[in-house]
Amino acid sequence: MPTGSARRTKSSPDIRPRFTGPTTSFHRHASWSNAEPPTASGADYRGVVTDTDARPVPPVAARRITARIHHGDTFDDPYEWLRAKEDAEVVAHLEAENAYTDARTEHLASLRDEIFGEIKGRTLETDLSVPARRGEWWYYGRTVASAQYGIQCRAPLASPDDWTPPQLSPDVAVPGEQVLFDGNVEAEGTDFFSLGSFEVSNDGTRMLYGIDVAGDERYTVRVRDLVTGETLADEIPGTFSGATFSPDGRFIVYTTVDDAWRPDTVWLHEIGTGVDADVQLFHEPDERYWVGADFTRSDRYLIIGVGSSITSEERLLDADDLRGEARIVWPRREGVEYSVEHAVVDGADVLYILHNDGALDFEVVRVAASDPQGPRETVIAHRPGERLLGVDTFRDWGVVAYRRDGLARLGLLSYADHAVSEIAFDEPLYSVGTGGNPEWAPPVLRVGYGSFVTPGTVYDYVIDTGELLLRKRQPVLGGFDPDDYGQARAWATADDGTQVPVSLVWKRSFGEPGASPRPVHLYGYGSYEHSIEPGFSVPRLSLLDRGVVFAVAHVRGGGEMGRQWYEDGKLQAKRNTFTDFVAVARHLVASGYTTPDRLVAEGGSAGGLLMGAVANLAPELFAGILADVPFVDALTTILDPSLPLTVIEWDEWGDPLHDAEVYAYMKSYSPYENVREGVAYPRILAVTSLNDTRVLYVEPAKWVQRLREVGADALLKCEMVAGHGGVSGRYNAWRERAFELAWLLDVLGLAE
């Protein structure tokens, strides 16, 4: 059960799986060399300055020293003043950076348009998702050509026994179809629009939705009567994502955040009453923990989850007595993580608990719901190297998600004998997961599947027969043939001898990777045990079709190879994340896949920290680095407990505020402090957003200024109305990705 995590995670547009298309949610010319670019001797921020050769000159921020003093160490920061977001001079500087980036990339305008056209031309713009059954309705999402946002719809079941989703036409409304929520209508008059919560009550008569129009991930929740079409007076501002109806539809359970953007309080709102009457169900005062809440699929309990990076605690509240007293399942214990699911076995309420108490890669036990701290029955024993990820319970069976050999797996769990039957797939690399399964007792399991070469696919897995029924495969227009592309896994040897997996994707007509050096786009992340799954990407085709090989370095700090893989890339072992990525780059060069002048790297958020670190460690290996919302001033951020997310992330990075050893270790790799003099940096593009609450815009703004001081060719692009996920709207997102891909191709010498 999600607990409201708000970490520095951001999936690359070329990594994010696209299983279902539009969805309905129930319970994100001339290139410069590395020589020092011309600089202005004092920018007035009125526009792009040019030198006598009519070349654009980057804006120069004033140096105003702020001393950061900790543990006897003083760091003189010349650009910390850029943190003043409301300061007109700061805003003017960011706008000047954007103008400079526009001028420097003006020659790529036609290529950007070409790539945007390719993405648009390969996408079925008027499309719809596979309907998911809930109650008496099929729920699905539509997209319409030229419209930025999705449209949420439903259509009535043909009969109570109807479990075959209707074959809907993207262009034709079905009889009885109701448009529940049209994001394009709701977004009118806004520069940014994000839907953070969306749910229909169990009886199908009410809908709640939460909207963010700034990009700061604070949502206003409203309620609509689906019978009359009236928007009710209920309005709940300042919520986190994930608001949900109670099973009887009388209440809304929602979460709010503190000043540091930490989800810390769970509330109960009775529909028809004022927000001032809302009841606080739970508040977590410890700044290391975030909270979240959701109802079990059985609708028997509300589970309130409390979690840090390494510790969790969950509480049960009877769904028919939400003002009652919540019961702690297992009291929190430092380093013990667990999650709870409810089931009914042989007429008794039981809890299936996934935990790591004495089990590094987790195990599953079953306990009585009436006595969760009592005897534990082992359901799935700990298996070293096979990371159990989650248990999902239904009335008659369960589903287990796990990782083995670096790949995600799904298995059906028998309540009677605890046997797990794996759902098998043929491709050597793939990603799989469940989704769109709101019902308690379905005869089928909705499964999402995809790979680097197989577009997102939706199956219904028939429980009784084990048959996989194909419901939809993501349409890819323009003559796409998956057989034209190849995918494989290679292995690179890290400095300490560890074998690091590398995923490769390419177009076969350009030859097999390694036969001769090719341009390579290398992606990495490596934090929070987040795994980069093999997922299909339409925008990526614009690179592959130009001969670029796409590669993913599955470095330590991620979760691809089990919990130990994560442990070996965090805290005082964080450098392994960076050196693993460098080792992968060196392997690609040494094995003939590419050459340094044809290798570009990309990472976002915490992966942007990776980009900044490898730029300092091995600048000679890369022609360019794309850093998306990059966490490059990590030490300054993690030292300040008043900033969003800082305290809850001490378990991931360490606590440099109170621990001198952690301070010294983080200072040794934090990109901003370690920009090097006398080296030739690769070309760098940093992309950020003014309203990002996870990685503040000031980090890349400062980093780019420092890079320019040592002669680096660095660009900053700041979205002035957006958040951590970038711009809103699918066409806007495609144009943003086209901008980034055009820059990458320019670095690789493929912009002509």
Coordinates of C-alpha atoms in Angstrom, one line a residue, residues 108-508:
L108 CA 17.7 23.1 -34.0
A109 CA 14.2 24.5 -34.5
S110 CA 13.5 22.6 -37.6
L111 CA 14.9 19.4 -36.1
R112 CA 12.7 19.9 -33.0
D113 CA 9.7 20.3 -35.3
E114 CA 10.7 17.2 -37.2
I115 CA 11.0 15.1 -34.0
F116 CA 7.7 16.5 -32.6
G117 CA 6.1 15.5 -35.9
E118 CA 7.5 12.0 -35.6
I119 CA 6.2 11.6 -32.1
K120 CA 2.8 12.9 -33.1
G121 CA 2.8 10.9 -36.3
R122 CA 3.5 7.6 -34.5
T123 CA 0.9 8.3 -31.8
L124 CA -2.8 7.4 -32.3
E125 CA -4.0 10.8 -31.0
T126 CA -7.6 9.8 -30.7
D127 CA -7.4 6.7 -28.6
L128 CA -8.8 5.1 -25.4
S129 CA -7.7 2.7 -22.7
V130 CA -8.9 -0.8 -22.0
P131 CA -12.1 -0.5 -19.9
A132 CA -11.8 -1.7 -16.3
R133 CA -14.8 -3.0 -14.5
R134 CA -15.9 -1.5 -11.2
G135 CA -19.4 -2.0 -9.8
E136 CA -22.0 -1.6 -12.6
W137 CA -19.7 0.3 -15.0
W138 CA -16.8 0.0 -17.3
Y139 CA -14.3 2.9 -16.7
Y140 CA -11.8 4.1 -19.3
G141 CA -10.0 7.1 -20.5
R142 CA -10.1 8.8 -23.9
T143 CA -7.7 11.1 -25.7
V144 CA -8.8 13.2 -28.6
A145 CA -6.6 14.6 -31.4
S146 CA -5.4 18.2 -30.7
A147 CA -6.5 18.0 -27.1
Q148 CA -3.8 18.2 -24.4
Y149 CA -5.5 16.2 -21.6
G150 CA -7.3 13.0 -21.1
I151 CA -11.1 12.5 -20.8
Q152 CA -12.4 10.1 -18.2
C153 CA -15.5 8.1 -19.2
R154 CA -17.6 5.2 -18.2
A155 CA -20.2 3.0 -19.9
P156 CA -22.7 0.5 -18.3
L157 CA -22.2 -3.2 -18.1
A158 CA -24.1 -5.4 -20.4
S159 CA -25.0 -7.7 -17.5
P160 CA -23.7 -8.6 -14.0
D161 CA -21.8 -11.5 -15.5
D162 CA -20.0 -9.3 -18.1
W163 CA -16.3 -9.5 -17.6
T164 CA -15.2 -9.0 -21.2
P165 CA -14.3 -5.3 -21.7
P166 CA -16.3 -3.8 -24.6
Q167 CA -14.5 -3.2 -27.9
L168 CA -14.9 0.5 -27.9
S169 CA -14.2 2.8 -30.9
P170 CA -11.8 5.7 -30.3
D171 CA -13.9 7.8 -32.6
V172 CA -17.4 6.8 -31.5
A173 CA -19.2 7.2 -28.2
V174 CA -20.8 3.9 -27.0
P175 CA -24.5 3.8 -26.0
G176 CA -24.8 5.0 -22.4
E177 CA -21.3 6.5 -22.3
Q178 CA -20.9 9.2 -19.7
V179 CA -18.0 11.7 -19.8
L180 CA -17.0 12.1 -16.2
F181 CA -14.1 14.5 -16.4
D182 CA -12.7 16.3 -19.4
G183 CA -9.3 17.6 -18.5
N184 CA -9.3 20.0 -21.4
V185 CA -12.4 21.8 -20.1
E186 CA -11.1 21.8 -16.6
A187 CA -7.7 23.2 -17.7
E188 CA -9.1 26.2 -19.6
G189 CA -7.5 29.4 -18.4
T190 CA -4.5 27.7 -16.8
D191 CA -0.9 27.6 -17.8
F192 CA -0.4 24.3 -15.9
F193 CA -2.8 21.5 -15.1
S194 CA -2.3 18.3 -13.2
L195 CA -4.9 15.8 -12.0
G196 CA -3.6 14.4 -8.7
S197 CA -6.7 12.5 -7.4
F198 CA -9.6 11.0 -9.3
E199 CA -12.1 8.5 -8.0
V200 CA -15.7 7.5 -8.3
S201 CA -17.6 6.3 -5.3
N202 CA -18.5 2.6 -5.0
D203 CA -22.2 3.3 -5.8
G204 CA -21.2 5.3 -8.8
T205 CA -23.0 8.4 -7.9
R206 CA -20.2 10.8 -6.9
M207 CA -16.8 11.6 -8.2
L208 CA -13.8 13.4 -6.5
Y209 CA -10.9 15.0 -8.3
G210 CA -7.9 17.0 -7.2
I211 CA -6.3 19.7 -9.3
D212 CA -2.9 21.4 -9.2
V213 CA -2.6 24.5 -11.4
A214 CA 0.9 25.5 -10.3
G215 CA 3.1 22.4 -10.4
D216 CA 3.8 22.4 -6.7
E217 CA 1.9 19.1 -6.1
R218 CA -0.7 20.7 -3.8
Y219 CA -4.1 19.8 -5.0
T220 CA -7.6 21.2 -4.4
V221 CA -10.1 18.4 -4.1
R222 CA -13.7 18.9 -5.3
V223 CA -16.7 16.6 -5.5
R224 CA -19.2 16.2 -8.3
D225 CA -22.7 14.6 -8.2
L226 CA -22.7 12.2 -11.2
V227 CA -26.5 12.0 -11.2
T228 CA -27.2 15.7 -11.4
G229 CA -23.9 16.9 -12.8
E230 CA -23.7 19.4 -10.0
T231 CA -20.3 20.3 -8.4
L232 CA -20.9 20.2 -4.7
A233 CA -19.9 22.9 -2.2
D234 CA -17.2 20.7 -0.8
E235 CA -13.7 22.1 -1.5
I236 CA -10.5 20.9 0.2
P237 CA -7.5 22.9 -0.7
G238 CA -3.8 22.1 -0.1
T239 CA -4.1 18.3 -0.2
F240 CA -1.5 15.8 -1.3
S241 CA -2.4 13.4 -4.2
G242 CA -4.4 10.2 -3.5
A243 CA -7.6 11.4 -1.9
T244 CA -10.2 8.5 -1.7
F245 CA -13.9 7.9 -0.9
S246 CA -14.9 5.8 2.0
P247 CA -16.7 2.5 0.8
D248 CA -20.1 4.0 1.7
G249 CA -19.3 7.2 -0.2
R250 CA -20.1 9.5 2.8
F251 CA -16.5 10.5 3.5
I252 CA -13.3 11.5 1.8
V253 CA -10.0 10.5 3.3
Y254 CA -7.1 12.8 2.3
T255 CA -3.6 13.8 3.3
T256 CA -2.0 17.2 3.8
V257 CA 1.7 18.2 3.9
D258 CA 3.8 20.2 6.3
D259 CA 5.9 23.2 5.4
A260 CA 8.7 20.9 4.2
W261 CA 6.2 19.3 1.7
R262 CA 6.2 16.1 3.8
P263 CA 2.8 14.3 3.8
D264 CA 2.2 14.3 7.6
T265 CA -1.5 14.2 8.4
V266 CA -4.5 12.1 7.4
W267 CA -7.9 13.7 7.5
L268 CA -11.6 12.6 7.3
H269 CA -14.0 14.9 5.5
E270 CA -17.7 14.3 5.6
I271 CA -19.3 15.3 2.3
G272 CA -21.7 18.2 2.8
T273 CA -19.8 19.7 5.7
G274 CA -17.1 22.4 5.9
V275 CA -13.4 21.7 5.9
D276 CA -13.2 23.2 9.4
A277 CA -15.2 20.3 10.7
D278 CA -12.8 17.7 9.2
V279 CA -11.4 15.1 11.6
Q280 CA -7.8 14.4 12.0
L281 CA -7.3 10.6 11.8
F282 CA -3.6 10.6 12.2
H283 CA -0.6 13.0 12.5
E284 CA 3.0 11.9 12.3
P285 CA 5.2 14.4 14.2
D286 CA 8.5 12.7 13.4
E287 CA 10.0 14.6 10.4
R288 CA 11.7 11.4 9.1
Y289 CA 8.4 9.8 8.2
W290 CA 5.6 10.5 5.6
V291 CA 2.1 9.2 5.7
G292 CA -0.6 8.0 3.4
A293 CA -3.9 6.2 3.6
D294 CA -6.0 3.9 1.4
F295 CA -8.8 1.3 1.8
T296 CA -8.2 -2.4 1.2
R297 CA -9.6 -3.8 -1.9
S298 CA -12.0 -5.7 0.3
D299 CA -13.3 -2.4 1.7
R300 CA -12.9 -3.9 5.2
Y301 CA -10.2 -1.6 6.5
L302 CA -8.6 1.8 6.0
I303 CA -4.9 1.3 6.2
I304 CA -2.9 4.3 7.4
G305 CA 0.7 3.9 6.4
V306 CA 3.7 5.6 8.0
G307 CA 7.1 5.2 6.3
S308 CA 10.7 6.4 6.0
S309 CA 13.3 5.0 3.6
I310 CA 14.0 2.2 6.0
T311 CA 11.2 1.9 8.5
S312 CA 7.4 1.5 8.3
E313 CA 4.3 1.2 10.4
E314 CA 0.7 0.6 9.5
R315 CA -2.5 1.1 11.3
L316 CA -5.9 -0.6 10.7
L317 CA -9.2 1.3 11.0
D318 CA -12.5 -0.4 10.5
A319 CA -14.1 1.1 7.4
D320 CA -17.5 1.1 9.1
D321 CA -16.1 3.1 12.0
L322 CA -13.8 5.7 10.6
R323 CA -13.9 7.8 13.7
G324 CA -12.9 4.8 15.9
E325 CA -9.5 3.9 17.2
A326 CA -6.9 2.6 14.7
R327 CA -4.9 -0.5 15.7
I328 CA -1.1 -0.7 15.0
V329 CA -0.3 -3.8 13.0
W330 CA 3.4 -4.0 14.0
P331 CA 5.0 -1.2 16.0
R332 CA 7.7 0.6 14.1
R333 CA 11.2 -0.7 14.6
E334 CA 14.2 1.0 13.0
G335 CA 15.1 -0.8 9.8
V336 CA 12.0 -3.0 9.5
E337 CA 9.7 -2.3 6.6
Y338 CA 6.4 -4.0 6.0
S339 CA 3.1 -3.6 4.1
V340 CA -0.3 -5.1 4.8
E341 CA -3.1 -6.6 2.7
H342 CA -6.4 -8.0 3.9
A343 CA -8.0 -11.3 2.8
V344 CA -10.6 -13.7 4.1
V345 CA -9.4 -17.3 4.3
D346 CA -11.7 -20.0 5.5
G347 CA -14.1 -17.4 6.8
A348 CA -11.5 -15.6 8.9
D349 CA -10.0 -12.1 8.4
V350 CA -6.3 -12.4 7.9
L351 CA -3.5 -10.1 6.9
Y352 CA -0.8 -10.9 4.4
I353 CA 2.3 -9.0 5.5
L354 CA 5.4 -8.4 3.3
H355 CA 8.3 -7.6 5.5
N356 CA 12.1 -7.6 5.8
D357 CA 12.4 -8.5 9.5
G358 CA 15.5 -10.8 9.3
A359 CA 14.8 -11.2 5.6
L360 CA 17.0 -8.9 3.4
D361 CA 15.0 -9.6 0.3
F362 CA 11.7 -9.8 2.2
E363 CA 9.3 -12.6 3.0
V364 CA 5.5 -12.9 3.3
V365 CA 3.7 -14.1 6.4
R366 CA 0.0 -14.4 7.3
V367 CA -1.4 -13.3 10.7
A368 CA -4.9 -13.0 12.2
A369 CA -6.4 -9.6 11.6
S370 CA -7.7 -9.7 15.2
D371 CA -4.2 -10.3 16.5
P372 CA -1.6 -9.1 14.0
Q373 CA 1.2 -9.2 16.5
G374 CA 0.5 -12.8 17.3
P375 CA 1.7 -16.0 15.6
R376 CA 3.1 -15.6 12.1
E377 CA 2.5 -18.3 9.4
T378 CA 5.2 -18.2 6.7
V379 CA 3.6 -17.9 3.3
I380 CA 6.7 -17.2 1.1
A381 CA 10.0 -17.7 2.8
H382 CA 13.0 -15.4 2.3
R383 CA 15.0 -16.3 -0.8
P384 CA 18.3 -14.4 -1.0
G385 CA 18.6 -12.6 -4.3
E386 CA 14.9 -12.8 -5.2
R387 CA 13.4 -9.6 -4.1
L388 CA 9.8 -9.8 -3.1
L389 CA 8.1 -6.5 -4.0
G390 CA 4.5 -6.7 -3.1
V391 CA 1.5 -8.8 -2.4
D392 CA -2.0 -7.9 -3.7
T393 CA -5.0 -9.7 -2.3
F394 CA -8.4 -10.6 -3.9
R395 CA -11.2 -12.7 -2.5
D396 CA -10.0 -16.1 -3.7
W397 CA -6.4 -15.6 -4.5
G398 CA -3.5 -13.3 -4.3
V399 CA -0.8 -11.9 -6.6
V400 CA 2.9 -11.6 -5.8
A401 CA 5.3 -9.2 -7.5
Y402 CA 9.0 -10.0 -7.3
R403 CA 12.3 -9.5 -9.0
R404 CA 14.6 -12.3 -10.2
D405 CA 17.7 -12.0 -12.4
G406 CA 17.1 -8.3 -12.8
L407 CA 13.5 -8.6 -14.1
A408 CA 10.1 -8.0 -12.6
R409 CA 7.9 -11.1 -12.3
L410 CA 4.3 -11.8 -11.3
G411 CA 2.9 -15.0 -9.7
L412 CA -0.5 -16.1 -8.6
L413 CA -0.7 -17.0 -4.9
S414 CA -2.8 -19.8 -3.6
Y415 CA -4.3 -19.1 -0.2
A416 CA -4.6 -22.9 0.5
D417 CA -1.1 -24.1 0.1
H418 CA 0.9 -20.8 -0.5
A419 CA 2.1 -22.0 -3.9
V420 CA 3.1 -19.3 -6.4
S421 CA 2.5 -19.9 -10.1
E422 CA 4.6 -17.5 -12.2
I423 CA 3.0 -15.9 -15.3
A424 CA 5.6 -16.6 -18.0
F425 CA 6.7 -14.4 -20.8
D426 CA 9.0 -15.1 -23.7
E427 CA 11.2 -12.0 -24.2
P428 CA 14.6 -11.8 -22.6
L429 CA 13.9 -8.3 -21.3
Y430 CA 10.5 -7.1 -20.3
S431 CA 8.5 -5.3 -17.6
V432 CA 5.2 -6.5 -16.1
G433 CA 2.8 -5.4 -13.4
T434 CA -0.8 -5.4 -12.4
G435 CA -3.2 -2.5 -12.9
G436 CA -6.9 -1.7 -13.4
N437 CA -8.1 -4.3 -10.9
P438 CA -10.5 -2.6 -8.5
E439 CA -12.9 -5.5 -8.1
W440 CA -12.7 -7.8 -5.0
A441 CA -13.7 -11.0 -6.8
P442 CA -12.8 -10.9 -10.5
P443 CA -12.3 -14.1 -12.6
V444 CA -9.4 -12.4 -14.4
L445 CA -6.4 -10.3 -13.5
R446 CA -5.5 -7.2 -15.5
V447 CA -1.8 -7.3 -16.4
G448 CA 0.3 -4.6 -18.1
Y449 CA 3.3 -5.8 -20.1
G450 CA 5.9 -4.2 -22.3
S451 CA 9.6 -4.3 -23.4
F452 CA 12.1 -2.0 -25.1
V453 CA 10.7 -3.3 -28.5
T454 CA 7.2 -4.3 -27.6
P455 CA 4.7 -1.5 -27.1
G456 CA 2.7 -1.4 -23.9
T457 CA 0.3 -4.3 -23.8
V458 CA -2.8 -5.0 -21.7
Y459 CA -3.7 -8.6 -21.0
D460 CA -6.4 -10.2 -18.9
Y461 CA -5.0 -13.3 -17.2
V462 CA -7.8 -15.9 -16.8
I463 CA -7.4 -17.4 -13.3
D464 CA -9.0 -20.8 -13.9
T465 CA -7.1 -21.5 -17.2
G466 CA -3.9 -19.5 -17.1
E467 CA -4.7 -18.0 -20.5
L468 CA -3.5 -14.5 -21.3
L469 CA -6.2 -12.7 -23.3
L470 CA -4.8 -9.8 -25.3
R471 CA -6.9 -6.8 -24.7
K472 CA -4.8 -4.1 -26.4
R473 CA -1.4 -3.3 -27.6
Q474 CA -0.3 0.4 -27.8
P475 CA -0.8 1.4 -31.5
V476 CA 2.4 2.8 -33.1
L477 CA 1.7 4.4 -36.4
G478 CA 4.1 5.0 -39.3
G479 CA 5.0 1.5 -40.2
F480 CA 6.6 0.5 -36.9
D481 CA 7.7 -3.2 -36.8
P482 CA 9.1 -4.5 -33.5
D483 CA 11.2 -7.0 -35.5
D484 CA 13.2 -4.1 -36.9
Y485 CA 14.6 -3.5 -33.4
G486 CA 16.7 -5.5 -31.0
Q487 CA 17.3 -5.6 -27.3
A488 CA 19.9 -7.4 -25.2
R489 CA 21.7 -7.3 -21.9
A490 CA 25.4 -6.8 -21.5
W491 CA 27.6 -6.7 -18.3
A492 CA 30.2 -4.2 -17.3
T493 CA 32.8 -4.8 -14.6
A494 CA 32.9 -2.1 -11.8
D495 CA 36.0 -1.0 -10.1
D496 CA 35.5 -3.5 -7.3
G497 CA 34.7 -6.4 -9.6
T498 CA 30.9 -6.2 -9.4
Q499 CA 29.1 -7.1 -12.6
V500 CA 26.8 -4.3 -13.6
P501 CA 23.9 -5.1 -16.0
V502 CA 23.4 -2.9 -19.1
S503 CA 20.3 -3.0 -21.2
L504 CA 20.8 -2.2 -24.9
V505 CA 18.2 -1.3 -27.6
W506 CA 19.0 -0.6 -31.3
K507 CA 17.6 -0.6 -34.8
R508 CA 18.9 -3.7 -36.6

